[in-house]
Coordinates of C-alpha atoms and ligand atoms in Angstrom, one line a residue:
X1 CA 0.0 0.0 0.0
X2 CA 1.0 3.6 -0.6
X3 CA 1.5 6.2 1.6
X4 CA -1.4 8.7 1.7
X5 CA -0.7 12.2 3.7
X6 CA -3.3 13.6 5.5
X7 CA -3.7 17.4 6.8
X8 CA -5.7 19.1 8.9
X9 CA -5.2 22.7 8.6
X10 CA -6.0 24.7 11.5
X11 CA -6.8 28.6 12.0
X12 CA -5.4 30.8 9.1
X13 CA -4.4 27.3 7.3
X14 CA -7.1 26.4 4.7
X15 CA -5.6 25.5 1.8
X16 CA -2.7 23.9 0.6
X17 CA -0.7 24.6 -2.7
X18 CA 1.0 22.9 -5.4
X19 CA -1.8 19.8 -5.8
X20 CA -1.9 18.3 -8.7
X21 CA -5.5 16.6 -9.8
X22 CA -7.0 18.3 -7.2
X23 CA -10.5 18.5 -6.4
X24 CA -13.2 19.5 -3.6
X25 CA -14.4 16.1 -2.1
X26 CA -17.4 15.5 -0.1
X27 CA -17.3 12.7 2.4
X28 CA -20.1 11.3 4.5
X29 CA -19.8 9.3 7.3
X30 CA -22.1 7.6 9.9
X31 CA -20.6 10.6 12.5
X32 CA -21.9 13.0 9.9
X33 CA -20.4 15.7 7.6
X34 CA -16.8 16.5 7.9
X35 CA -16.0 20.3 8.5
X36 CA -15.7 21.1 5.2
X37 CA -15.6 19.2 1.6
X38 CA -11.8 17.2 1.4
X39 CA -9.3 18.3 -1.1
X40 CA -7.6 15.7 -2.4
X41 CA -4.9 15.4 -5.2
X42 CA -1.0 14.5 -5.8
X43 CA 2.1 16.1 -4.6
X44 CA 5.7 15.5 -5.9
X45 CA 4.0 11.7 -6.4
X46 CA 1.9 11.1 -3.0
X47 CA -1.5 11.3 -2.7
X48 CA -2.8 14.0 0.0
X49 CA -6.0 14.8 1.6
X50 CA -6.5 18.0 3.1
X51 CA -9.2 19.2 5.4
X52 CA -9.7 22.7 7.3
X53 CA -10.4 22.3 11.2
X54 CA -13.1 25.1 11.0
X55 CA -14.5 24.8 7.7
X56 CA -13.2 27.2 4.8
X57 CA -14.0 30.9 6.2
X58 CA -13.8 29.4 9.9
X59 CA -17.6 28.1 10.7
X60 CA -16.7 26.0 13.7
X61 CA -16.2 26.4 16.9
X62 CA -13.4 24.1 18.5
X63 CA -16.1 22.6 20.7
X64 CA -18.4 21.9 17.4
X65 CA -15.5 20.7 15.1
X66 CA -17.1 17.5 13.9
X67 CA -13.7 15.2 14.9
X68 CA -15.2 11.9 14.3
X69 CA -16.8 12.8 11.0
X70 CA -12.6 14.1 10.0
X71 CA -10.8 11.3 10.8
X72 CA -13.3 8.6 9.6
X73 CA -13.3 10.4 6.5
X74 CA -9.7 10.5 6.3
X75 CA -9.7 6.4 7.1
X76 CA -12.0 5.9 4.2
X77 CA -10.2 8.1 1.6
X78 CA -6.9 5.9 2.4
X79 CA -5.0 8.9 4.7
X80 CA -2.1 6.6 6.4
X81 CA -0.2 9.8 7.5
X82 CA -2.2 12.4 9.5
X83 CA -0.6 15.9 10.2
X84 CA -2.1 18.4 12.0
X85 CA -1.6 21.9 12.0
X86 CA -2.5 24.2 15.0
X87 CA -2.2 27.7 16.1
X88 CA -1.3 27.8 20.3
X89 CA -0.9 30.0 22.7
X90 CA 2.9 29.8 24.4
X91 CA 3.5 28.8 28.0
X92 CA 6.7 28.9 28.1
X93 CA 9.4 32.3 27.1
X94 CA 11.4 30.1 24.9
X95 CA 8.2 29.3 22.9
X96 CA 7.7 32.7 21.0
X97 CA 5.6 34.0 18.6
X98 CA 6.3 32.8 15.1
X99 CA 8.1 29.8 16.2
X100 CA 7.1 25.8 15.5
X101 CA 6.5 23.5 17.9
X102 CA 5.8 19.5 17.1
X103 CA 4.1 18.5 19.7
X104 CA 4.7 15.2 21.5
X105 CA 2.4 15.5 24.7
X106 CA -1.1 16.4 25.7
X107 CA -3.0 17.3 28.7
X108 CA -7.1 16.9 27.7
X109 CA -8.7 19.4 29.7
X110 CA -12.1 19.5 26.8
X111 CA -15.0 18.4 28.5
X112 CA -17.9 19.0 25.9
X113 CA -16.7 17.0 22.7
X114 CA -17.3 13.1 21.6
X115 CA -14.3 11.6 22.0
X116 CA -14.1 7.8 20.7
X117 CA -15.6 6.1 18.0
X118 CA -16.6 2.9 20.8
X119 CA -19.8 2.9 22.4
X120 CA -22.2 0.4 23.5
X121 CA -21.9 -2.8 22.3
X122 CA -18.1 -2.5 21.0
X123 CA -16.5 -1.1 23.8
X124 CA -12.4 -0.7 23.2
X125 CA -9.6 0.8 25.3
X126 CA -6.4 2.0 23.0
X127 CA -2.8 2.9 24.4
X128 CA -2.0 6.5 24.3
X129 CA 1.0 7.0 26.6
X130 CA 2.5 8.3 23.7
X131 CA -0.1 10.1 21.5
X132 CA 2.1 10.9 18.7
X133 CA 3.5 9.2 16.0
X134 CA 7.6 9.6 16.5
X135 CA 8.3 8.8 12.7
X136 CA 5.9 11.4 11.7
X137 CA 6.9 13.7 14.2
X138 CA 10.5 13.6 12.8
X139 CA 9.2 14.5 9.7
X140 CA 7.4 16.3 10.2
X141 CA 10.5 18.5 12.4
X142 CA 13.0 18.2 9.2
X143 CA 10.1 20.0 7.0
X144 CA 9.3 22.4 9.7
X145 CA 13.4 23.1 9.7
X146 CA 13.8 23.2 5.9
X147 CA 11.5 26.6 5.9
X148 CA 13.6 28.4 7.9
X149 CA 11.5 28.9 11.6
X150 CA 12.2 28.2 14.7
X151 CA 11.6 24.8 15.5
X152 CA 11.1 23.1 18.8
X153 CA 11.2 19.4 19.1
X154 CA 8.6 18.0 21.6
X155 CA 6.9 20.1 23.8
X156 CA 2.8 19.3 25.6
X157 CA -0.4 20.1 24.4
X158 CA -3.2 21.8 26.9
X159 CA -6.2 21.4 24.9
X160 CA -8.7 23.2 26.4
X161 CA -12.6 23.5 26.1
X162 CA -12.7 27.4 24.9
X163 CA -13.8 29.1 23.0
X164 CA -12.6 32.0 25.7
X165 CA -9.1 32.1 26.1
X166 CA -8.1 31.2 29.6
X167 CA -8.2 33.3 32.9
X168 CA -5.0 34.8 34.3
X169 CA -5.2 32.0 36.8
X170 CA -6.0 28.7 34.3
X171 CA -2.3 30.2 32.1
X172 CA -0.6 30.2 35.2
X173 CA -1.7 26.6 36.3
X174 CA -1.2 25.7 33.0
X175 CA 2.1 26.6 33.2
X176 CA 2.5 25.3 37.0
X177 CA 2.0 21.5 35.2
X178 CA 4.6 22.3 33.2
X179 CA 2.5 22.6 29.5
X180 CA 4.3 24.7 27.0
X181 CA 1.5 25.4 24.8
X182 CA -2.4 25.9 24.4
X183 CA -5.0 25.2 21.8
X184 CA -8.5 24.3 21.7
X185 CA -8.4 21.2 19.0
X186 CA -5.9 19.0 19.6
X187 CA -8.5 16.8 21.7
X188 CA -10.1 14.5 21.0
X189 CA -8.3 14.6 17.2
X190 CA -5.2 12.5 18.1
X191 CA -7.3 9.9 20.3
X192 CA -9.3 9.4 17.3
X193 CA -6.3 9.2 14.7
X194 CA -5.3 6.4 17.4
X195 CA -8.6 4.8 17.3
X196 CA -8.0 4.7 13.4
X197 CA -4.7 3.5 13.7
X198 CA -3.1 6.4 12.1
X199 CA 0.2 8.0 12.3
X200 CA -0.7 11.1 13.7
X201 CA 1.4 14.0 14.4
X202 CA 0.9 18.0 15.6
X203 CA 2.9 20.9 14.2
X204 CA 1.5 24.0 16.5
X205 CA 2.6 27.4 15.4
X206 CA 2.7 29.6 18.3
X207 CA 0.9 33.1 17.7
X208 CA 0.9 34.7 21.0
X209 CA 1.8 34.3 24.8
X210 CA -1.2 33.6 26.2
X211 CA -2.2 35.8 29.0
X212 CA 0.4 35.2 31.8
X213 CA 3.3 37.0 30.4
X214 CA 3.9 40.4 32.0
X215 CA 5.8 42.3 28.8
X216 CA 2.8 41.0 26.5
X217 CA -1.3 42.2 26.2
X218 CA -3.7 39.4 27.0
X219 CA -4.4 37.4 23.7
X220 CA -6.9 38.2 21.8
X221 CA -8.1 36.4 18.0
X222 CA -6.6 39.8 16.5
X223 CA -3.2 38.9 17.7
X224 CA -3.5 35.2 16.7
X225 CA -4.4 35.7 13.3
X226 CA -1.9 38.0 12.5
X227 CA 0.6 35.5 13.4
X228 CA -1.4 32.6 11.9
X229 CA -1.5 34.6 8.7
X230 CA 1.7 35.4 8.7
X231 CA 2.9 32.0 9.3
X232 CA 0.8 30.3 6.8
X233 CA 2.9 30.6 3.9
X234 CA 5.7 28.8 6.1
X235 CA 3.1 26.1 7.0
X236 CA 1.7 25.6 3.5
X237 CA 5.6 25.0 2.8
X238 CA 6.1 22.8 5.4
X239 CA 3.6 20.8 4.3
X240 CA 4.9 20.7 0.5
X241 CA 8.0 18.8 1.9
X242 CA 6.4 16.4 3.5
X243 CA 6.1 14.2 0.3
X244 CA 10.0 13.6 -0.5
X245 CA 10.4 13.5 3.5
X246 CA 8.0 10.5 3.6
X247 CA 8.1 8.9 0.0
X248 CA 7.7 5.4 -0.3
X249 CA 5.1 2.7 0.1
X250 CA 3.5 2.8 3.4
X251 CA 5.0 -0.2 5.8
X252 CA 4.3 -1.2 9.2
X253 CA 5.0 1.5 11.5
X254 CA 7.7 0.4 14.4
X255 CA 5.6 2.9 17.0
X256 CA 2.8 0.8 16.6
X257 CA 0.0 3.1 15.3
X258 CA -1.2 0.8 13.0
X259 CA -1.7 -1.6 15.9
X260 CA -3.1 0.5 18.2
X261 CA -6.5 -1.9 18.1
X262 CA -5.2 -5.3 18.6
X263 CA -5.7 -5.8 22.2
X264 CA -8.2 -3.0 22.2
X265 CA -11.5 -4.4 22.1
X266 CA -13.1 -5.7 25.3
X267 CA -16.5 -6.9 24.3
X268 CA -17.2 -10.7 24.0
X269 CA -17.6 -11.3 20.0
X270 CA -20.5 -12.6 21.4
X271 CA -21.9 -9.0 22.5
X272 CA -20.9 -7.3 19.6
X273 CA -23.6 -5.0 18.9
X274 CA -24.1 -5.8 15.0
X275 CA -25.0 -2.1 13.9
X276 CA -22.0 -0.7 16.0
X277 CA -19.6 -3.1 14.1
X278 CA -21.3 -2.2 10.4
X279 CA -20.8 1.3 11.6
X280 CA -16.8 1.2 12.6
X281 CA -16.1 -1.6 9.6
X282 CA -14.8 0.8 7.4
X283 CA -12.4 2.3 9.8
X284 CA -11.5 -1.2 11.9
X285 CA -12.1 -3.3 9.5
X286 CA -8.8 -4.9 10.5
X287 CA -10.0 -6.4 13.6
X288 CA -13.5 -6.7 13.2
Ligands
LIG301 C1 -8.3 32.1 16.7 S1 -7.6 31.5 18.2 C2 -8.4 30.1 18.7 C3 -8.4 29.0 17.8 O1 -7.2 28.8 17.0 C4 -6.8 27.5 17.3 O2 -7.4 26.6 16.3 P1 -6.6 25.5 15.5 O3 -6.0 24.5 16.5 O4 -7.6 24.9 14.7 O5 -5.5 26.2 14.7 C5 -7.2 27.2 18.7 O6 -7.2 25.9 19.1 C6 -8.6 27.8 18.6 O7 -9.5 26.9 18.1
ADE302 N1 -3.7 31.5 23.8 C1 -4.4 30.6 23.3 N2 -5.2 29.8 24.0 C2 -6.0 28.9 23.4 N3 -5.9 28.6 22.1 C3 -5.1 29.4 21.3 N4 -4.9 29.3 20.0 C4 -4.0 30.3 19.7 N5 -3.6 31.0 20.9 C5 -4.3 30.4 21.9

């Protein structure tokens, strides 16, 4: 099988350039509609996908992003490769504005979003001490070097429930934990790229300090997409690389992604509830 590279663009990120074949897909799924139609195409020889977060002109709110809908739709359309793309807030000084950081930790602090495709009747349990893909991640770090930003390699993940940005108190806890950055997506997306057994990795650009930095304004969306439109262009190269970075047919990868469901499942065969099983086939087909 060949590789296929997904992305998820987030805000100020909704398109990508350079496709060849390209055309405005739309996928249904039994979680509903995606955000937004998919655009898929070929790169330097690789098929992509490519989905915006909020929808093209930014219709959703990161607690209404439809997340199941995305990554089933990316299963179906053959994604193996998943990369998202965030904007974040920075927790940390070293983390400035303008700078990349490929994330390789999360703390899930959402509390108003679906977040697994198991229910009742296939109930399954995947690991997700490590939540990213490292291979991808790598890549995804030598693209993010090659267009000339600031790059940091690791670095954790508050997603929170928004869409306010946080009190002064919440970025100082935040911070307290340890955290270097905040978004508002980055749950439940990469425990359902695990539940799909995909190599998922998260490229945040960081647009503004949050609010606990004395020399800097509380953020505000103004701030943030300045940045974000700034740093598109870099993004949108980023993202161009990725093909020769990851070329080749797809083979099993040695983190374990496309694994993630083989002791996963707890319900007796017995139990199975037959219209939950029709309805995940497409995605877990493997081990259903
Ligand atoms: C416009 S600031 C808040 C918004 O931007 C980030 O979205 P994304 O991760 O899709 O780039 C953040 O998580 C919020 O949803
Ligand atoms: N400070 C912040 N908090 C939450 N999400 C963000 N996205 C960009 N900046 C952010």
């Amino acid at each position: 099988m060949d590789k296929m590279i997904g992305v998820i663009g987030g805000s100020g990120v909704y398109e990508i350039d350079g496709l060849e074949q390209a055309e405005w897909t739309e996928v249904e799924t039994p979680f509903g509609a995606p955000s937004d139609q998919i655009l898929t195409g070929v790169l330097n020889g690789t098929r992509m996908a490519f989905l915006p977060r909020h929808g093209r002109g930014h219709v959703h709110t990161p607690s209404t992003v439809p997340y199941r809908a995305n990554i089933f739709a990316m299963k179906v359309l053959g994604v193996t490769d998943l990369v998202a793309v965030s904007a974040v807030g920075s927790l940390k000084e070293a983390y400035a504005p303008g700078d990349f950081v490929i994330i390789d930790q999360y703390i899930d602090r959402t509390f108003a979003r679906e977040k697994t495709f198991f229910g009742p009747g296939l109930v399954g349990h995947v690991p997700f001490a490590h939540p990213i893909c490292p291979v991808l991640a790598e890549a995804c770090a030598q693209a993010a070097r090659m267009t000339g930003v600031t790059v940091h390699q690791g670095g954790t993940y508050v997603a929170m429930e928004g869409p306010q940005f946080s009190t002064l108190a919440e970025s100082r806890l935040y911070r307290s934990w340890g955290a270097d950055v905040i978004g508002m997506t980055g749950m439940p997306e990469a425990k359902l790229a695990r539940e799909a057994e995909l190599c998922y990795a998260c490229v945040a650009m960081v647009t503004d300090y949050d609010c606990w930095h004395p020399g800097h304004d509380a953020v505000d969306v103004a701030q943030v997409v300045a940045v974000a439109v700034k740093n598109a262009g870099k993004a949108r190269s980023l993202v161009a690389s990725l093909p020769e970075l990851l070329a080749g047919p797809k083979t099993d990868c040695t983190a374990g992604c496309g694994h993630a469901l083989d002791s996963a499942i707890m319900t007796a065969p017995a139990k199975y509830d037959a219209e939950m099983v029709a309805k995940l086939k497409p995605i877990m087909g493997r081990v259903l």
